[in-house]
Amino acid sequence: MSAPSASVFVRCSCGHLHWGRYGAAGLLLVDPARGVLLQRRAWWVHHGRTWALPGGAIEAGETARGAAAREAFEETSVPAEAFRAVSASVVDHGNWSYTTVLALADGAEARVANTESAEVRWVDPDDVPGYPLHRDFAAAWPDLRGRVGQELVLVVDGANVVGSRPDGWWRDRHGAAERLRDQLAKLADAGVPDPDDSAVTWWPRIILVVEGKAKHVTGTAGVDVVAADTDGDSKIVEVVAQQQAKVLVATADRELKGRVGALGASVIGPGTLRTQLDAL
Ligand SMILES: [Zn+2]
């Protein structure tokens, strides 16, 4: 038996009607040179003639990220290969939710691709409030504006995280660091929760800092590996200082926490990171 159609209105506990049995998702595409991609909705769709993001109902079994990418392609012809998803935020109404996927575009070409949109346009983020916006997008915009152009970099203190669990890692430090790297690659794809905002998930760039017998571990898709010649902590501080992005450091080292905290980074403990890795 096939799943019930996703394309229905839901009477929500907030009092409004919303589109999508399994919730809905939209894509906030950011191009550093051109701004954000807005779509003017066709006159005949719900909240017609307003400006909003390409998006629509999440299908049964589909992720919000997948739905946002599919809808953006259907409506604006921007293919998934043309952008990199950076973060997602969820507005949860209980029996309905809307996920905005924020992505960095790499010179994507957008055009009106189906009858649901009347026009697509790259807009300077500062000009967005001047457009006649869809009610829900207007409400979400101030928060989204704060994340336009932002990325999360997760810097992992390899020796500290490997050493946080007595699983025999000391017999093969190189192999243990490789296993951590491979788990981190899955995490880069699955995403990590924002340490300060439970409604936000990031697909981070991950930098694993290794040292000693693990220093010849190589990088893989989604994970850069940086080797410390002598002092792992100083290398981590150096890596954190180089980032333009929001930085999250995974370590339990008290002194290191202070040093990266002074640079504005947030810290999570190895136990928290391990819990996220174990859940993949
Ligand atoms: Zn609602």
mmCIF file of C-alpha atoms and ligand atoms in Angstrom:
data_model
loop_
_atom_site.group_PDB
_atom_site.id
_atom_site.type_symbol
_atom_site.label_atom_id
_atom_site.label_comp_id
_atom_site.label_asym_id
_atom_site.label_seq_id
_atom_site.Cartn_x
_atom_site.Cartn_y
_atom_site.Cartn_z
ATOM 1 C CA MET A 1 0.000 0.000 0.000
ATOM 2 C CA SER A 2 1.379 3.408 -0.864
ATOM 3 C CA ALA A 3 1.646 6.182 1.713
ATOM 4 C CA PRO A 4 -1.138 8.799 1.905
ATOM 5 C CA SER A 5 -0.522 11.778 -0.364
ATOM 6 C CA ALA A 6 1.692 14.465 1.117
ATOM 7 C CA SER A 7 -0.034 17.167 -0.927
ATOM 8 C CA VAL A 8 -2.875 18.130 1.392
ATOM 9 C CA PHE A 9 -3.633 20.968 3.754
ATOM 10 C CA VAL A 10 -3.203 20.299 7.459
ATOM 11 C CA ARG A 11 -5.397 22.024 10.021
ATOM 12 C CA CYS A 12 -2.708 23.009 12.525
ATOM 13 C CA SER A 13 -2.920 23.473 16.280
ATOM 14 C CA CYS A 14 -1.800 27.092 15.688
ATOM 15 C CA GLY A 15 -5.136 27.770 13.974
ATOM 16 C CA HIS A 16 -3.748 28.063 10.446
ATOM 17 C CA LEU A 17 -3.957 25.754 7.473
ATOM 18 C CA HIS A 18 -0.550 24.509 6.301
ATOM 19 C CA TRP A 19 0.525 22.610 3.206
ATOM 20 C CA GLY A 20 1.958 19.102 3.544
ATOM 21 C CA ARG A 21 0.855 16.074 5.551
ATOM 22 C CA TYR A 22 4.476 15.362 6.577
ATOM 23 C CA GLY A 23 5.381 19.020 6.951
ATOM 24 C CA ALA A 24 7.072 21.218 4.400
ATOM 25 C CA ALA A 25 10.562 22.409 3.558
ATOM 26 C CA GLY A 26 12.136 25.258 1.656
ATOM 27 C CA LEU A 27 15.589 26.073 0.312
ATOM 28 C CA LEU A 28 17.322 29.329 1.235
ATOM 29 C CA LEU A 29 20.011 29.510 -1.398
ATOM 30 C CA VAL A 30 22.800 31.978 -0.653
ATOM 31 C CA ASP A 31 25.212 33.199 -3.294
ATOM 32 C CA PRO A 32 27.844 35.508 -1.792
ATOM 33 C CA ALA A 33 27.924 37.614 -4.973
ATOM 34 C CA ARG A 34 24.186 37.810 -5.714
ATOM 35 C CA GLY A 35 22.297 37.430 -2.432
ATOM 36 C CA VAL A 36 19.467 35.018 -1.632
ATOM 37 C CA LEU A 37 17.128 33.355 -4.112
ATOM 38 C CA LEU A 38 13.488 34.365 -3.698
ATOM 39 C CA GLN A 39 10.512 33.095 -5.600
ATOM 40 C CA ARG A 40 7.313 35.002 -6.293
ATOM 41 C CA ARG A 41 4.476 32.547 -5.945
ATOM 42 C CA ALA A 42 1.960 32.181 -8.752
ATOM 43 C CA TRP A 43 -1.381 33.910 -8.145
ATOM 44 C CA TRP A 44 -3.268 30.623 -7.871
ATOM 45 C CA VAL A 45 -1.230 28.935 -5.098
ATOM 46 C CA HIS A 46 -1.823 29.384 -1.350
ATOM 47 C CA HIS A 47 -0.615 32.904 -0.420
ATOM 48 C CA GLY A 48 -0.247 33.618 -4.134
ATOM 49 C CA ARG A 49 1.695 36.643 -5.391
ATOM 50 C CA THR A 50 3.840 36.812 -2.231
ATOM 51 C CA TRP A 51 7.593 36.269 -2.219
ATOM 52 C CA ALA A 52 9.065 33.301 -0.388
ATOM 53 C CA LEU A 53 11.527 30.456 -0.811
ATOM 54 C CA PRO A 54 11.242 27.636 -3.311
ATOM 55 C CA GLY A 55 9.842 24.695 -1.395
ATOM 56 C CA GLY A 56 6.840 22.529 -0.705
ATOM 57 C CA ALA A 57 5.433 19.440 0.944
ATOM 58 C CA ILE A 58 7.778 16.742 2.261
ATOM 59 C CA GLU A 59 6.920 13.369 0.701
ATOM 60 C CA ALA A 60 6.511 10.205 2.777
ATOM 61 C CA GLY A 61 9.948 8.833 3.657
ATOM 62 C CA GLU A 62 11.758 11.905 2.374
ATOM 63 C CA THR A 63 14.119 14.035 4.489
ATOM 64 C CA ALA A 64 13.488 17.759 4.794
ATOM 65 C CA ARG A 65 16.847 18.323 3.093
ATOM 66 C CA GLY A 66 15.827 16.048 0.225
ATOM 67 C CA ALA A 67 12.433 17.726 -0.116
ATOM 68 C CA ALA A 68 13.938 21.222 -0.162
ATOM 69 C CA ALA A 69 16.393 20.196 -2.881
ATOM 70 C CA ARG A 70 13.729 18.439 -4.959
ATOM 71 C CA GLU A 71 11.294 21.351 -4.765
ATOM 72 C CA ALA A 72 13.992 23.888 -5.586
ATOM 73 C CA PHE A 73 14.903 21.893 -8.684
ATOM 74 C CA GLU A 74 11.261 21.526 -9.755
ATOM 75 C CA GLU A 75 10.508 25.217 -9.266
ATOM 76 C CA THR A 76 13.779 26.991 -10.154
ATOM 77 C CA SER A 77 15.786 24.311 -12.024
ATOM 78 C CA VAL A 78 18.752 24.634 -9.618
ATOM 79 C CA PRO A 79 20.215 21.116 -9.317
ATOM 80 C CA ALA A 80 21.428 19.704 -5.992
ATOM 81 C CA GLU A 81 25.014 19.609 -7.334
ATOM 82 C CA ALA A 82 24.982 23.422 -7.593
ATOM 83 C CA PHE A 83 24.863 24.034 -3.855
ATOM 84 C CA ARG A 84 26.085 22.751 -0.479
ATOM 85 C CA ALA A 85 23.602 22.482 2.404
ATOM 86 C CA VAL A 86 25.030 24.274 5.444
ATOM 87 C CA SER A 87 22.292 24.394 8.070
ATOM 88 C CA ALA A 88 18.637 23.742 8.714
ATOM 89 C CA SER A 89 16.158 25.295 11.111
ATOM 90 C CA VAL A 90 12.791 23.894 12.079
ATOM 91 C CA VAL A 91 9.664 25.805 13.031
ATOM 92 C CA ASP A 92 7.687 23.156 14.890
ATOM 93 C CA HIS A 93 3.938 23.615 15.268
ATOM 94 C CA GLY A 94 3.360 20.182 16.848
ATOM 95 C CA ASN A 95 1.376 18.374 14.163
ATOM 96 C CA TRP A 96 3.092 20.295 11.363
ATOM 97 C CA SER A 97 6.579 21.710 10.893
ATOM 98 C CA TYR A 98 8.519 23.736 8.368
ATOM 99 C CA THR A 99 12.228 23.200 7.766
ATOM 100 C CA THR A 100 14.331 25.850 6.074
ATOM 101 C CA VAL A 101 17.509 24.438 4.553
ATOM 102 C CA LEU A 102 20.190 27.069 4.131
ATOM 103 C CA ALA A 103 22.683 26.331 1.359
ATOM 104 C CA LEU A 104 25.656 27.959 -0.297
ATOM 105 C CA ALA A 105 25.306 28.202 -4.062
ATOM 106 C CA ASP A 106 28.214 27.808 -6.401
ATOM 107 C CA GLY A 107 27.271 30.013 -9.342
ATOM 108 C CA ALA A 108 23.858 28.376 -9.706
ATOM 109 C CA GLU A 109 21.579 29.510 -12.534
ATOM 110 C CA ALA A 110 17.939 29.858 -11.488
ATOM 111 C CA ARG A 111 14.866 30.286 -13.708
ATOM 112 C CA VAL A 112 11.138 29.796 -13.433
ATOM 113 C CA ALA A 113 10.754 26.071 -14.026
ATOM 114 C CA ASN A 114 7.108 25.279 -13.270
ATOM 115 C CA THR A 115 3.765 27.004 -12.938
ATOM 116 C CA GLU A 116 3.980 27.402 -9.148
ATOM 117 C CA SER A 117 6.365 30.312 -9.477
ATOM 118 C CA ALA A 118 5.839 33.541 -11.372
ATOM 119 C CA GLU A 119 9.379 34.862 -11.003
ATOM 120 C CA VAL A 120 12.677 33.989 -9.324
ATOM 121 C CA ARG A 121 15.167 36.631 -8.321
ATOM 122 C CA TRP A 122 18.461 36.973 -6.426
ATOM 123 C CA VAL A 123 17.898 39.572 -3.714
ATOM 124 C CA ASP A 124 20.342 41.414 -1.456
ATOM 125 C CA PRO A 125 19.582 40.135 2.082
ATOM 126 C CA ASP A 126 19.151 43.725 3.293
ATOM 127 C CA ASP A 127 16.396 44.281 0.703
ATOM 128 C CA VAL A 128 14.356 41.184 1.609
ATOM 129 C CA PRO A 129 12.104 42.919 4.206
ATOM 130 C CA GLY A 130 11.034 45.398 1.501
ATOM 131 C CA TYR A 131 9.350 42.665 -0.549
ATOM 132 C CA PRO A 132 5.725 41.584 -0.014
ATOM 133 C CA LEU A 133 6.658 38.366 1.756
ATOM 134 C CA HIS A 134 4.677 35.248 2.582
ATOM 135 C CA ARG A 135 3.485 35.511 6.217
ATOM 136 C CA ASP A 136 5.554 32.560 7.500
ATOM 137 C CA PHE A 137 8.706 33.529 5.605
ATOM 138 C CA ALA A 138 8.442 37.081 6.914
ATOM 139 C CA ALA A 139 8.231 35.729 10.467
ATOM 140 C CA ALA A 140 11.245 33.452 9.968
ATOM 141 C CA TRP A 141 13.430 35.954 8.115
ATOM 142 C CA PRO A 142 15.070 37.817 11.054
ATOM 143 C CA ASP A 143 16.431 34.541 12.409
ATOM 144 C CA LEU A 144 17.435 33.250 8.975
ATOM 145 C CA ARG A 145 19.141 36.556 8.150
ATOM 146 C CA GLY A 146 21.516 35.964 11.053
ATOM 147 C CA ARG A 147 22.677 32.695 9.494
ATOM 148 C CA VAL A 148 23.079 33.892 5.898
ATOM 149 C CA GLY A 149 26.735 33.356 5.056
ATOM 150 C CA GLN A 150 27.425 31.488 8.296
ATOM 151 C CA GLU A 151 28.977 28.058 8.461
ATOM 152 C CA LEU A 152 29.918 25.739 11.288
ATOM 153 C CA VAL A 153 33.391 24.232 11.538
ATOM 154 C CA LEU A 154 33.752 21.313 13.955
ATOM 155 C CA VAL A 155 37.354 20.956 15.160
ATOM 156 C CA VAL A 156 37.998 17.596 16.810
ATOM 157 C CA ASP A 157 40.796 17.014 19.324
ATOM 158 C CA GLY A 158 41.581 13.536 17.982
ATOM 159 C CA ALA A 159 43.786 12.292 20.834
ATOM 160 C CA ASN A 160 41.358 13.513 23.460
ATOM 161 C CA VAL A 161 38.245 12.049 21.827
ATOM 162 C CA VAL A 162 39.934 8.707 21.010
ATOM 163 C CA GLY A 163 41.235 8.541 24.576
ATOM 164 C CA SER A 164 37.828 9.208 26.126
ATOM 165 C CA ARG A 165 36.682 5.592 25.852
ATOM 166 C CA PRO A 166 38.781 2.622 27.059
ATOM 167 C CA ASP A 167 38.195 0.389 24.022
ATOM 168 C CA GLY A 168 41.799 -0.717 23.473
ATOM 169 C CA TRP A 169 42.751 2.312 21.343
ATOM 170 C CA TRP A 170 46.258 2.325 22.891
ATOM 171 C CA ARG A 171 47.125 -0.862 20.999
ATOM 172 C CA ASP A 172 46.565 0.871 17.610
ATOM 173 C CA ARG A 173 46.420 4.641 17.807
ATOM 174 C CA HIS A 174 46.552 5.085 14.019
ATOM 175 C CA GLY A 175 43.634 2.693 13.476
ATOM 176 C CA ALA A 176 41.599 4.278 16.260
ATOM 177 C CA ALA A 177 42.030 7.742 14.720
ATOM 178 C CA GLU A 178 40.991 6.360 11.317
ATOM 179 C CA ARG A 179 37.837 4.878 12.805
ATOM 180 C CA LEU A 180 37.031 8.223 14.388
ATOM 181 C CA ARG A 181 37.638 9.958 11.051
ATOM 182 C CA ASP A 182 35.250 7.582 9.264
ATOM 183 C CA GLN A 183 32.548 8.155 11.860
ATOM 184 C CA LEU A 184 33.042 11.905 11.545
ATOM 185 C CA ALA A 185 32.541 11.642 7.775
ATOM 186 C CA LYS A 186 29.094 10.192 8.444
ATOM 187 C CA LEU A 187 28.405 12.954 10.953
ATOM 188 C CA ALA A 188 29.315 15.607 8.350
ATOM 189 C CA ASP A 189 26.488 14.211 6.238
ATOM 190 C CA ALA A 190 23.998 13.623 9.071
ATOM 191 C CA GLY A 191 24.529 16.990 10.760
ATOM 192 C CA VAL A 192 25.107 18.193 14.303
ATOM 193 C CA PRO A 193 22.767 20.154 16.552
ATOM 194 C CA ASP A 194 23.611 23.791 17.234
ATOM 195 C CA PRO A 195 25.061 23.963 20.761
ATOM 196 C CA ASP A 196 22.884 26.986 21.608
ATOM 197 C CA ASP A 197 19.705 26.554 19.526
ATOM 198 C CA SER A 198 17.881 23.217 19.461
ATOM 199 C CA ALA A 199 15.896 24.264 16.356
ATOM 200 C CA VAL A 200 19.081 24.496 14.270
ATOM 201 C CA THR A 201 21.162 21.705 12.716
ATOM 202 C CA TRP A 202 24.470 22.244 10.928
ATOM 203 C CA TRP A 203 26.192 20.207 8.259
ATOM 204 C CA PRO A 204 29.660 21.200 9.406
ATOM 205 C CA ARG A 205 33.027 21.264 7.793
ATOM 206 C CA ILE A 206 35.037 18.937 10.031
ATOM 207 C CA ILE A 207 38.721 19.246 10.890
ATOM 208 C CA LEU A 208 40.271 16.349 12.793
ATOM 209 C CA VAL A 209 43.552 17.237 14.516
ATOM 210 C CA VAL A 210 45.836 14.245 15.043
ATOM 211 C CA GLU A 211 49.229 13.814 16.673
ATOM 212 C CA GLY A 212 51.858 11.245 17.656
ATOM 213 C CA LYS A 213 51.301 7.734 16.233
ATOM 214 C CA ALA A 214 48.093 8.926 14.553
ATOM 215 C CA LYS A 215 49.727 11.778 12.639
ATOM 216 C CA HIS A 216 49.790 9.973 9.276
ATOM 217 C CA VAL A 217 46.004 9.565 9.119
ATOM 218 C CA THR A 218 44.744 11.113 5.874
ATOM 219 C CA GLY A 219 41.592 13.091 5.150
ATOM 220 C CA THR A 220 38.431 11.784 3.555
ATOM 221 C CA ALA A 221 35.264 13.255 2.033
ATOM 222 C CA GLY A 222 33.812 15.655 4.592
ATOM 223 C CA VAL A 223 36.767 15.480 6.983
ATOM 224 C CA ASP A 224 40.058 17.349 6.702
ATOM 225 C CA VAL A 225 42.859 15.931 8.823
ATOM 226 C CA VAL A 226 45.535 18.218 10.252
ATOM 227 C CA ALA A 227 48.634 16.708 11.875
ATOM 228 C CA ALA A 228 50.370 18.354 14.811
ATOM 229 C CA ASP A 229 54.142 17.948 14.745
ATOM 230 C CA THR A 230 54.609 18.364 18.462
ATOM 231 C CA ASP A 231 51.855 19.936 20.498
ATOM 232 C CA GLY A 232 48.285 19.001 19.532
ATOM 233 C CA ASP A 233 46.702 21.708 21.657
ATOM 234 C CA SER A 234 48.659 24.515 20.008
ATOM 235 C CA LYS A 235 47.756 23.141 16.570
ATOM 236 C CA ILE A 236 44.070 23.138 17.543
ATOM 237 C CA VAL A 237 44.296 26.745 18.742
ATOM 238 C CA GLU A 238 46.016 27.665 15.461
ATOM 239 C CA VAL A 239 43.295 25.935 13.396
ATOM 240 C CA VAL A 240 40.510 27.630 15.371
ATOM 241 C CA ALA A 241 42.132 31.051 14.939
ATOM 242 C CA GLN A 242 42.203 30.589 11.141
ATOM 243 C CA GLN A 243 38.443 30.071 10.773
ATOM 244 C CA GLN A 244 36.061 32.792 9.582
ATOM 245 C CA ALA A 245 33.091 30.635 10.613
ATOM 246 C CA LYS A 246 31.328 29.700 13.826
ATOM 247 C CA VAL A 247 33.577 27.092 15.476
ATOM 248 C CA LEU A 248 32.747 24.155 17.720
ATOM 249 C CA VAL A 249 35.647 22.300 19.356
ATOM 250 C CA ALA A 250 35.295 18.742 20.658
ATOM 251 C CA THR A 251 37.617 18.264 23.630
ATOM 252 C CA ALA A 252 37.593 17.670 27.374
ATOM 253 C CA ASP A 253 40.950 19.343 27.932
ATOM 254 C CA ARG A 254 40.352 22.105 30.458
ATOM 255 C CA GLU A 255 43.217 24.355 29.417
ATOM 256 C CA LEU A 256 42.433 23.964 25.711
ATOM 257 C CA LYS A 257 38.772 24.818 26.370
ATOM 258 C CA GLY A 258 39.909 28.113 27.856
ATOM 259 C CA ARG A 259 42.225 28.900 24.957
ATOM 260 C CA VAL A 260 39.656 28.227 22.194
ATOM 261 C CA GLY A 261 36.890 29.845 24.250
ATOM 262 C CA ALA A 262 38.960 33.034 24.288
ATOM 263 C CA LEU A 263 38.846 32.921 20.457
ATOM 264 C CA GLY A 264 35.041 32.739 20.506
ATOM 265 C CA ALA A 265 34.661 28.999 19.879
ATOM 266 C CA SER A 266 32.049 26.835 21.596
ATOM 267 C CA VAL A 267 33.068 23.508 23.128
ATOM 268 C CA ILE A 268 31.414 20.090 23.371
ATOM 269 C CA GLY A 269 32.771 17.206 25.399
ATOM 270 C CA PRO A 270 33.910 13.904 23.863
ATOM 271 C CA GLY A 271 30.949 12.161 25.523
ATOM 272 C CA THR A 272 28.465 14.388 23.680
ATOM 273 C CA LEU A 273 30.262 13.885 20.387
ATOM 274 C CA ARG A 274 30.467 10.102 20.942
ATOM 275 C CA THR A 275 26.741 9.968 21.628
ATOM 276 C CA GLN A 276 26.088 11.679 18.292
ATOM 277 C CA LEU A 277 28.492 9.323 16.493
ATOM 278 C CA ASP A 278 26.974 6.244 18.128
ATOM 279 C CA ALA A 279 23.521 7.315 16.924
ATOM 280 C CA LEU A 280 24.560 7.268 13.237
HETATM 281 ZN ZN ZN B 1 0.702 25.880 12.598
#
